[in-house]
Amino acid sequence: MRAGIVVFPGTNRERDMAIALHRVTGIRPMMLWHRDTKLPKLDLVVLPGGFSHGDYLRCGAMAAHSPVMSAVRAHAATGGAVLGVCNGFQILTEAQLLPGALLRNAGLRFLSQDWHLRVERADTIFTSAWRQGDIFRVPLAHGDGNYIADADTLDRIEDEGQVAFRYCDAEGRVSPETSPNGSARSIAGVFDRSRRILGLMPHPEDLVDPLMGGTDGLPLFKSLLESLVS
Amino acid sequence: MKAIVTVMLKDGVLDPQGKAIGHALHVQGFGEVQEVRAGRVIELDIDARDREAAAARVDEMARKLLANQVIESFKVEIV
């Protein structure tokens, strides 16, 4: 699996992502710069976390209009996989590659703590190493993770199976109280219609080694490795 | 020519910042304050031949970048 990680000014989680991808695939991912207009042949493009362009205007708004995003769009249009984590998720919504938007956390606090997610479907390139309904622990590190879309859009993405993960408690129960940031319907991650693009707020890449305190995030990368063998 | 773009969260979109501002005003004794909504004002100096042309261009700028219409509405004034 050949992976590339896009670096914008203000991106700061690209190395965590590179470590996770290297650990699982044995291949060092390429670092791509936001001004690049052409991508090498890749199976997966990752938009990592951070504060691209200082979060000016809105989180991800500037990055969504970077030169590299035309290339990312072209990659996605030909069936290439795209993963956006945290700020990467915000960029994908701003670029309208994913539905909805991410607002300031309902409690206004930056969240830096572990939480639990429930896997909503396991028949995708990102989630095949889990079973549907699996619960896993994952670190949160965001101030603007409050997922929102209008009611029609929420209904549509539920109907079309585009909800990837929901925030839940340790037993997998989902309720407004188990959403740390106020996200509509406790949505933590969404797919595009083709389910080749995934965005999520939490950081599975930061839980891929016992030395990090656990390996709960590994199935995401194992799924991609199995699905995107090349 | 100057354009002023006011970007606000759409009605019905929870505005936690507005809520926090309202709470802080209450704490400071401004009990008459009811709902508070916080937004953003962007001023642009524009080189345009007339107000209509400027307004049309700024409208396009707002749709493309200045506002995210999933969550925000905007208003353009040419002054």
mmCIF file of C-alpha atoms in Angstrom:
data_model
loop_
_atom_site.group_PDB
_atom_site.id
_atom_site.type_symbol
_atom_site.label_atom_id
_atom_site.label_comp_id
_atom_site.label_asym_id
_atom_site.label_seq_id
_atom_site.Cartn_x
_atom_site.Cartn_y
_atom_site.Cartn_z
ATOM 1 C CA MET A 1 0.000 0.000 0.000
ATOM 2 C CA ARG A 2 1.505 3.292 -1.088
ATOM 3 C CA ALA A 3 0.419 6.150 1.129
ATOM 4 C CA GLY A 4 1.071 9.876 1.073
ATOM 5 C CA ILE A 5 0.482 12.390 3.836
ATOM 6 C CA VAL A 6 -0.359 15.984 2.946
ATOM 7 C CA VAL A 7 1.433 18.626 5.008
ATOM 8 C CA PHE A 8 -0.046 22.131 5.204
ATOM 9 C CA PRO A 9 1.503 25.052 7.072
ATOM 10 C CA GLY A 10 0.334 24.388 10.633
ATOM 11 C CA THR A 11 -0.129 20.629 10.252
ATOM 12 C CA ASN A 12 1.405 18.967 13.316
ATOM 13 C CA ARG A 13 0.251 15.335 13.422
ATOM 14 C CA GLU A 14 1.855 14.108 10.202
ATOM 15 C CA ARG A 15 4.603 12.232 12.014
ATOM 16 C CA ASP A 16 2.170 10.338 14.234
ATOM 17 C CA MET A 17 0.350 9.298 11.084
ATOM 18 C CA ALA A 18 3.622 8.331 9.362
ATOM 19 C CA ILE A 19 4.631 6.169 12.345
ATOM 20 C CA ALA A 20 1.288 4.354 12.311
ATOM 21 C CA LEU A 21 1.370 3.756 8.540
ATOM 22 C CA HIS A 22 5.009 2.644 8.616
ATOM 23 C CA ARG A 23 4.354 0.292 11.523
ATOM 24 C CA VAL A 24 1.505 -1.458 9.753
ATOM 25 C CA THR A 25 2.671 -1.396 6.133
ATOM 26 C CA GLY A 26 6.439 -1.554 6.592
ATOM 27 C CA ILE A 27 6.710 1.247 4.030
ATOM 28 C CA ARG A 28 7.423 4.856 4.903
ATOM 29 C CA PRO A 29 4.639 7.074 3.554
ATOM 30 C CA MET A 30 5.570 10.008 1.343
ATOM 31 C CA MET A 31 5.170 13.524 2.658
ATOM 32 C CA LEU A 32 3.299 15.760 0.201
ATOM 33 C CA TRP A 33 3.339 19.564 0.340
ATOM 34 C CA HIS A 34 0.231 21.707 0.136
ATOM 35 C CA ARG A 35 1.553 23.450 -2.991
ATOM 36 C CA ASP A 36 2.015 20.183 -4.908
ATOM 37 C CA THR A 37 -0.230 20.074 -7.946
ATOM 38 C CA LYS A 38 0.478 16.470 -8.930
ATOM 39 C CA LEU A 39 0.536 13.409 -6.738
ATOM 40 C CA PRO A 40 2.666 10.322 -7.351
ATOM 41 C CA LYS A 41 0.743 7.079 -7.844
ATOM 42 C CA LEU A 42 -0.785 6.402 -4.432
ATOM 43 C CA ASP A 43 -3.370 4.070 -2.952
ATOM 44 C CA LEU A 44 -4.104 6.296 0.029
ATOM 45 C CA VAL A 45 -3.863 10.031 0.663
ATOM 46 C CA VAL A 46 -4.036 11.129 4.294
ATOM 47 C CA LEU A 47 -4.890 14.603 5.548
ATOM 48 C CA PRO A 48 -3.530 14.579 9.104
ATOM 49 C CA GLY A 49 -4.367 16.610 12.168
ATOM 50 C CA GLY A 50 -3.119 20.022 13.193
ATOM 51 C CA PHE A 51 -4.059 23.626 12.668
ATOM 52 C CA SER A 52 -3.618 24.187 8.944
ATOM 53 C CA HIS A 53 -3.160 27.887 8.148
ATOM 54 C CA GLY A 54 -3.667 28.667 11.826
ATOM 55 C CA ASP A 55 -7.363 27.733 11.677
ATOM 56 C CA TYR A 56 -7.886 31.200 10.159
ATOM 57 C CA LEU A 57 -11.431 31.970 8.966
ATOM 58 C CA ARG A 58 -12.711 28.458 9.816
ATOM 59 C CA CYS A 59 -10.850 25.250 10.617
ATOM 60 C CA GLY A 60 -9.743 23.756 7.312
ATOM 61 C CA ALA A 61 -11.209 26.530 5.137
ATOM 62 C CA MET A 62 -7.878 27.755 3.746
ATOM 63 C CA ALA A 63 -6.419 24.284 3.290
ATOM 64 C CA ALA A 64 -9.530 23.179 1.390
ATOM 65 C CA HIS A 65 -8.570 25.648 -1.347
ATOM 66 C CA SER A 66 -4.866 24.690 -1.498
ATOM 67 C CA PRO A 67 -3.368 23.631 -4.843
ATOM 68 C CA VAL A 68 -2.906 20.062 -3.561
ATOM 69 C CA MET A 69 -6.626 19.667 -2.982
ATOM 70 C CA SER A 70 -7.311 19.591 -6.744
ATOM 71 C CA ALA A 71 -4.943 16.646 -6.931
ATOM 72 C CA VAL A 72 -6.595 15.004 -3.914
ATOM 73 C CA ARG A 73 -9.977 15.472 -5.603
ATOM 74 C CA ALA A 74 -8.658 13.858 -8.788
ATOM 75 C CA HIS A 75 -7.202 10.973 -6.751
ATOM 76 C CA ALA A 76 -10.590 10.436 -5.097
ATOM 77 C CA ALA A 77 -12.447 10.719 -8.399
ATOM 78 C CA THR A 78 -10.499 7.735 -9.759
ATOM 79 C CA GLY A 79 -11.315 5.611 -6.708
ATOM 80 C CA GLY A 80 -8.248 6.452 -4.609
ATOM 81 C CA ALA A 81 -8.743 6.229 -0.849
ATOM 82 C CA VAL A 82 -8.648 9.393 1.261
ATOM 83 C CA LEU A 83 -8.435 9.509 5.063
ATOM 84 C CA GLY A 84 -8.848 12.758 6.998
ATOM 85 C CA VAL A 85 -8.213 12.817 10.736
ATOM 86 C CA CYS A 86 -9.163 15.750 12.961
ATOM 87 C CA ASN A 87 -8.126 18.837 10.982
ATOM 88 C CA GLY A 88 -8.074 16.550 7.941
ATOM 89 C CA PHE A 89 -11.779 15.789 8.534
ATOM 90 C CA GLN A 90 -12.482 19.517 8.782
ATOM 91 C CA ILE A 91 -10.621 20.093 5.496
ATOM 92 C CA LEU A 92 -12.620 17.343 3.742
ATOM 93 C CA THR A 93 -15.929 18.902 4.835
ATOM 94 C CA GLU A 94 -14.764 22.386 3.808
ATOM 95 C CA ALA A 95 -13.755 20.925 0.426
ATOM 96 C CA GLN A 96 -17.249 19.364 0.235
ATOM 97 C CA LEU A 97 -15.744 15.927 -0.260
ATOM 98 C CA LEU A 98 -17.652 14.917 2.881
ATOM 99 C CA PRO A 99 -21.086 16.115 4.040
ATOM 100 C CA GLY A 100 -21.680 18.380 7.036
ATOM 101 C CA ALA A 101 -19.409 20.702 8.993
ATOM 102 C CA LEU A 102 -17.535 20.838 12.294
ATOM 103 C CA LEU A 103 -18.338 23.534 14.816
ATOM 104 C CA ARG A 104 -16.761 24.588 18.104
ATOM 105 C CA ASN A 105 -17.209 21.892 20.776
ATOM 106 C CA ALA A 106 -20.530 22.402 22.540
ATOM 107 C CA GLY A 107 -18.732 22.749 25.890
ATOM 108 C CA LEU A 108 -16.285 25.267 24.358
ATOM 109 C CA ARG A 109 -13.330 23.366 25.812
ATOM 110 C CA PHE A 110 -10.495 21.836 23.842
ATOM 111 C CA LEU A 111 -10.789 18.089 24.503
ATOM 112 C CA SER A 112 -7.600 16.145 25.176
ATOM 113 C CA GLN A 113 -8.630 12.780 26.556
ATOM 114 C CA ASP A 114 -9.530 9.246 25.541
ATOM 115 C CA TRP A 115 -13.058 8.341 24.483
ATOM 116 C CA HIS A 116 -14.840 5.308 23.025
ATOM 117 C CA LEU A 117 -16.114 4.822 19.493
ATOM 118 C CA ARG A 118 -18.532 2.274 18.082
ATOM 119 C CA VAL A 119 -17.897 0.837 14.618
ATOM 120 C CA GLU A 120 -21.065 1.355 12.567
ATOM 121 C CA ARG A 121 -20.127 -0.852 9.639
ATOM 122 C CA ALA A 122 -17.283 -3.259 8.970
ATOM 123 C CA ASP A 123 -17.681 -3.756 5.213
ATOM 124 C CA THR A 124 -15.481 -0.844 4.135
ATOM 125 C CA ILE A 125 -11.818 -0.469 3.242
ATOM 126 C CA PHE A 126 -11.296 1.469 6.482
ATOM 127 C CA THR A 127 -13.114 -0.809 8.921
ATOM 128 C CA SER A 128 -12.875 -4.405 7.635
ATOM 129 C CA ALA A 129 -10.546 -5.503 10.474
ATOM 130 C CA TRP A 130 -13.287 -4.681 13.001
ATOM 131 C CA ARG A 131 -16.709 -6.237 13.403
ATOM 132 C CA GLN A 132 -19.812 -4.087 13.236
ATOM 133 C CA GLY A 133 -20.624 -2.887 16.742
ATOM 134 C CA ASP A 134 -17.040 -3.204 18.013
ATOM 135 C CA ILE A 135 -16.078 -0.610 20.606
ATOM 136 C CA PHE A 136 -12.587 0.815 20.794
ATOM 137 C CA ARG A 137 -10.739 3.453 22.749
ATOM 138 C CA VAL A 138 -9.269 6.423 20.942
ATOM 139 C CA PRO A 139 -7.599 9.724 21.878
ATOM 140 C CA LEU A 140 -9.406 13.015 21.244
ATOM 141 C CA ALA A 141 -7.497 16.252 20.651
ATOM 142 C CA HIS A 142 -9.765 18.914 19.211
ATOM 143 C CA GLY A 143 -11.557 22.171 19.901
ATOM 144 C CA ASP A 144 -13.857 22.096 16.877
ATOM 145 C CA GLY A 145 -15.278 18.599 16.576
ATOM 146 C CA ASN A 146 -18.991 19.248 16.927
ATOM 147 C CA TYR A 147 -20.367 17.540 13.812
ATOM 148 C CA ILE A 148 -23.408 19.180 12.296
ATOM 149 C CA ALA A 149 -25.500 18.913 9.154
ATOM 150 C CA ASP A 150 -29.113 19.818 8.447
ATOM 151 C CA ALA A 151 -31.728 17.202 9.382
ATOM 152 C CA ASP A 152 -32.249 16.082 5.767
ATOM 153 C CA THR A 153 -28.528 15.521 5.286
ATOM 154 C CA LEU A 154 -28.285 13.615 8.580
ATOM 155 C CA ASP A 155 -31.176 11.380 7.540
ATOM 156 C CA ARG A 156 -29.616 10.837 4.135
ATOM 157 C CA ILE A 157 -26.177 9.862 5.436
ATOM 158 C CA GLU A 158 -27.792 7.495 7.942
ATOM 159 C CA ASP A 159 -29.936 5.920 5.202
ATOM 160 C CA GLU A 160 -26.973 5.542 2.869
ATOM 161 C CA GLY A 161 -24.756 4.037 5.541
ATOM 162 C CA GLN A 162 -22.258 6.882 5.580
ATOM 163 C CA VAL A 163 -21.846 7.023 9.363
ATOM 164 C CA ALA A 164 -18.530 5.314 10.135
ATOM 165 C CA PHE A 165 -18.161 5.755 13.896
ATOM 166 C CA ARG A 166 -20.228 7.097 16.780
ATOM 167 C CA TYR A 167 -19.073 8.326 20.170
ATOM 168 C CA CYS A 168 -20.254 5.911 22.867
ATOM 169 C CA ASP A 169 -19.536 4.803 26.421
ATOM 170 C CA ALA A 170 -17.318 1.853 27.314
ATOM 171 C CA GLU A 171 -20.259 -0.528 26.862
ATOM 172 C CA GLY A 172 -21.110 0.835 23.420
ATOM 173 C CA ARG A 173 -24.193 2.774 24.477
ATOM 174 C CA VAL A 174 -24.833 5.867 22.362
ATOM 175 C CA SER A 175 -26.757 8.840 23.776
ATOM 176 C CA PRO A 176 -26.381 12.625 23.743
ATOM 177 C CA GLU A 177 -24.387 12.263 26.988
ATOM 178 C CA THR A 178 -21.849 9.980 25.312
ATOM 179 C CA SER A 179 -21.010 12.641 22.720
ATOM 180 C CA PRO A 180 -18.048 14.605 24.115
ATOM 181 C CA ASN A 181 -18.441 17.607 21.827
ATOM 182 C CA GLY A 182 -22.158 17.901 21.017
ATOM 183 C CA SER A 183 -21.952 16.141 17.650
ATOM 184 C CA ALA A 184 -25.307 15.491 15.981
ATOM 185 C CA ARG A 185 -26.396 11.875 16.542
ATOM 186 C CA SER A 186 -23.014 11.288 18.247
ATOM 187 C CA ILE A 187 -21.337 11.080 14.833
ATOM 188 C CA ALA A 188 -17.540 10.859 15.123
ATOM 189 C CA GLY A 189 -16.709 9.901 11.543
ATOM 190 C CA VAL A 190 -18.388 9.834 8.128
ATOM 191 C CA PHE A 191 -17.779 8.316 4.706
ATOM 192 C CA ASP A 192 -18.549 9.836 1.347
ATOM 193 C CA ARG A 193 -21.108 8.006 -0.804
ATOM 194 C CA SER A 194 -18.494 5.693 -2.308
ATOM 195 C CA ARG A 195 -17.064 4.910 1.155
ATOM 196 C CA ARG A 196 -13.562 5.483 -0.266
ATOM 197 C CA ILE A 197 -13.245 8.745 1.701
ATOM 198 C CA LEU A 198 -13.365 8.743 5.506
ATOM 199 C CA GLY A 199 -13.114 11.653 7.917
ATOM 200 C CA LEU A 200 -13.087 11.342 11.705
ATOM 201 C CA MET A 201 -12.219 13.654 14.578
ATOM 202 C CA PRO A 202 -10.410 11.253 16.974
ATOM 203 C CA HIS A 203 -6.851 9.994 16.486
ATOM 204 C CA PRO A 204 -6.569 6.206 15.920
ATOM 205 C CA GLU A 205 -2.972 6.790 14.748
ATOM 206 C CA ASP A 206 -2.031 7.648 18.325
ATOM 207 C CA LEU A 207 -2.981 4.218 19.669
ATOM 208 C CA VAL A 208 -1.068 1.744 17.516
ATOM 209 C CA ASP A 209 1.690 0.485 19.824
ATOM 210 C CA PRO A 210 1.732 -0.851 23.406
ATOM 211 C CA LEU A 211 4.250 1.909 24.155
ATOM 212 C CA MET A 212 1.518 4.441 23.306
ATOM 213 C CA GLY A 213 -0.749 2.815 25.865
ATOM 214 C CA GLY A 214 -2.644 0.500 23.558
ATOM 215 C CA THR A 215 -3.296 -0.729 20.051
ATOM 216 C CA ASP A 216 -6.988 0.095 19.711
ATOM 217 C CA GLY A 217 -6.337 2.180 16.596
ATOM 218 C CA LEU A 218 -4.492 -0.536 14.675
ATOM 219 C CA PRO A 219 -7.532 -2.094 12.925
ATOM 220 C CA LEU A 220 -8.012 1.081 10.860
ATOM 221 C CA PHE A 221 -4.557 0.701 9.362
ATOM 222 C CA LYS A 222 -4.793 -3.101 9.069
ATOM 223 C CA SER A 223 -8.067 -2.689 7.186
ATOM 224 C CA LEU A 224 -6.449 -0.284 4.752
ATOM 225 C CA LEU A 225 -3.447 -2.553 4.302
ATOM 226 C CA GLU A 226 -5.640 -5.578 3.515
ATOM 227 C CA SER A 227 -7.943 -3.604 1.245
ATOM 228 C CA LEU A 228 -5.339 -1.609 -0.659
ATOM 229 C CA VAL A 229 -2.703 -4.254 -1.419
ATOM 230 C CA SER A 230 -0.778 -3.184 -4.482
ATOM 231 C CA MET B 1 -14.928 50.829 -2.686
ATOM 232 C CA LYS B 2 -15.359 48.957 0.522
ATOM 233 C CA ALA B 3 -17.377 45.795 1.049
ATOM 234 C CA ILE B 4 -18.497 44.557 4.432
ATOM 235 C CA VAL B 5 -19.363 40.879 4.694
ATOM 236 C CA THR B 6 -21.181 39.795 7.842
ATOM 237 C CA VAL B 7 -21.106 36.058 8.452
ATOM 238 C CA MET B 8 -23.405 34.543 11.078
ATOM 239 C CA LEU B 9 -24.264 30.996 12.076
ATOM 240 C CA LYS B 10 -27.614 30.042 10.554
ATOM 241 C CA ASP B 11 -30.698 30.198 12.734
ATOM 242 C CA GLY B 12 -31.085 26.904 14.502
ATOM 243 C CA VAL B 13 -27.348 26.175 14.568
ATOM 244 C CA LEU B 14 -26.215 26.032 18.192
ATOM 245 C CA ASP B 15 -23.823 28.909 18.917
ATOM 246 C CA PRO B 16 -21.820 27.951 22.016
ATOM 247 C CA GLN B 17 -19.688 31.104 21.790
ATOM 248 C CA GLY B 18 -22.785 33.283 21.787
ATOM 249 C CA LYS B 19 -24.103 31.327 24.759
ATOM 250 C CA ALA B 20 -20.840 31.818 26.668
ATOM 251 C CA ILE B 21 -20.850 35.561 25.936
ATOM 252 C CA GLY B 22 -24.448 35.773 27.152
ATOM 253 C CA HIS B 23 -23.523 33.920 30.318
ATOM 254 C CA ALA B 24 -20.564 36.242 30.974
ATOM 255 C CA LEU B 25 -22.803 39.291 30.494
ATOM 256 C CA HIS B 26 -25.300 37.905 33.010
ATOM 257 C CA VAL B 27 -22.507 37.337 35.514
ATOM 258 C CA GLN B 28 -21.512 41.003 35.087
ATOM 259 C CA GLY B 29 -25.004 42.202 35.909
ATOM 260 C CA PHE B 30 -26.509 42.586 32.431
ATOM 261 C CA GLY B 31 -29.523 40.466 33.251
ATOM 262 C CA GLU B 32 -31.616 41.977 30.457
ATOM 263 C CA VAL B 33 -29.567 40.119 27.851
ATOM 264 C CA GLN B 34 -31.469 37.269 26.237
ATOM 265 C CA GLU B 35 -30.078 35.325 23.294
ATOM 266 C CA VAL B 36 -26.594 36.243 22.031
ATOM 267 C CA ARG B 37 -25.287 35.235 18.598
ATOM 268 C CA ALA B 38 -21.618 35.742 17.694
ATOM 269 C CA GLY B 39 -20.458 36.148 14.093
ATOM 270 C CA ARG B 40 -17.671 37.579 11.997
ATOM 271 C CA VAL B 41 -17.272 40.797 10.020
ATOM 272 C CA ILE B 42 -14.882 40.873 7.073
ATOM 273 C CA GLU B 43 -14.011 44.202 5.382
ATOM 274 C CA LEU B 44 -12.628 44.192 1.859
ATOM 275 C CA ASP B 45 -11.249 47.065 -0.197
ATOM 276 C CA ILE B 46 -12.430 46.397 -3.734
ATOM 277 C CA ASP B 47 -11.350 47.754 -7.060
ATOM 278 C CA ALA B 48 -14.616 47.649 -9.031
ATOM 279 C CA ARG B 49 -16.297 49.792 -11.678
ATOM 280 C CA ASP B 50 -19.582 50.127 -9.803
ATOM 281 C CA ARG B 51 -21.458 48.953 -6.742
ATOM 282 C CA GLU B 52 -23.426 46.244 -8.543
ATOM 283 C CA ALA B 53 -20.296 44.698 -10.013
ATOM 284 C CA ALA B 54 -18.587 44.821 -6.617
ATOM 285 C CA ALA B 55 -21.589 43.275 -4.876
ATOM 286 C CA ALA B 56 -21.751 40.433 -7.390
ATOM 287 C CA ARG B 57 -18.062 39.625 -6.988
ATOM 288 C CA VAL B 58 -18.153 39.787 -3.187
ATOM 289 C CA ASP B 59 -21.230 37.565 -3.181
ATOM 290 C CA GLU B 60 -19.218 35.009 -5.137
ATOM 291 C CA MET B 61 -16.295 35.365 -2.697
ATOM 292 C CA ALA B 62 -18.626 34.757 0.224
ATOM 293 C CA ARG B 63 -20.100 31.639 -1.399
ATOM 294 C CA LYS B 64 -16.692 30.227 -2.311
ATOM 295 C CA LEU B 65 -14.684 31.004 0.804
ATOM 296 C CA LEU B 66 -15.851 33.589 3.327
ATOM 297 C CA ALA B 67 -18.899 31.665 4.526
ATOM 298 C CA ASN B 68 -19.553 27.939 4.832
ATOM 299 C CA GLN B 69 -23.157 27.697 3.763
ATOM 300 C CA VAL B 70 -23.628 24.376 5.526
ATOM 301 C CA ILE B 71 -23.621 26.286 8.816
ATOM 302 C CA GLU B 72 -23.444 30.000 8.036
ATOM 303 C CA SER B 73 -25.422 32.715 6.300
ATOM 304 C CA PHE B 74 -23.906 35.974 5.067
ATOM 305 C CA LYS B 75 -24.819 39.523 4.133
ATOM 306 C CA VAL B 76 -22.872 41.802 1.773
ATOM 307 C CA GLU B 77 -22.891 45.597 2.056
ATOM 308 C CA ILE B 78 -21.066 47.947 -0.298
ATOM 309 C CA VAL B 79 -20.158 51.253 1.358
#
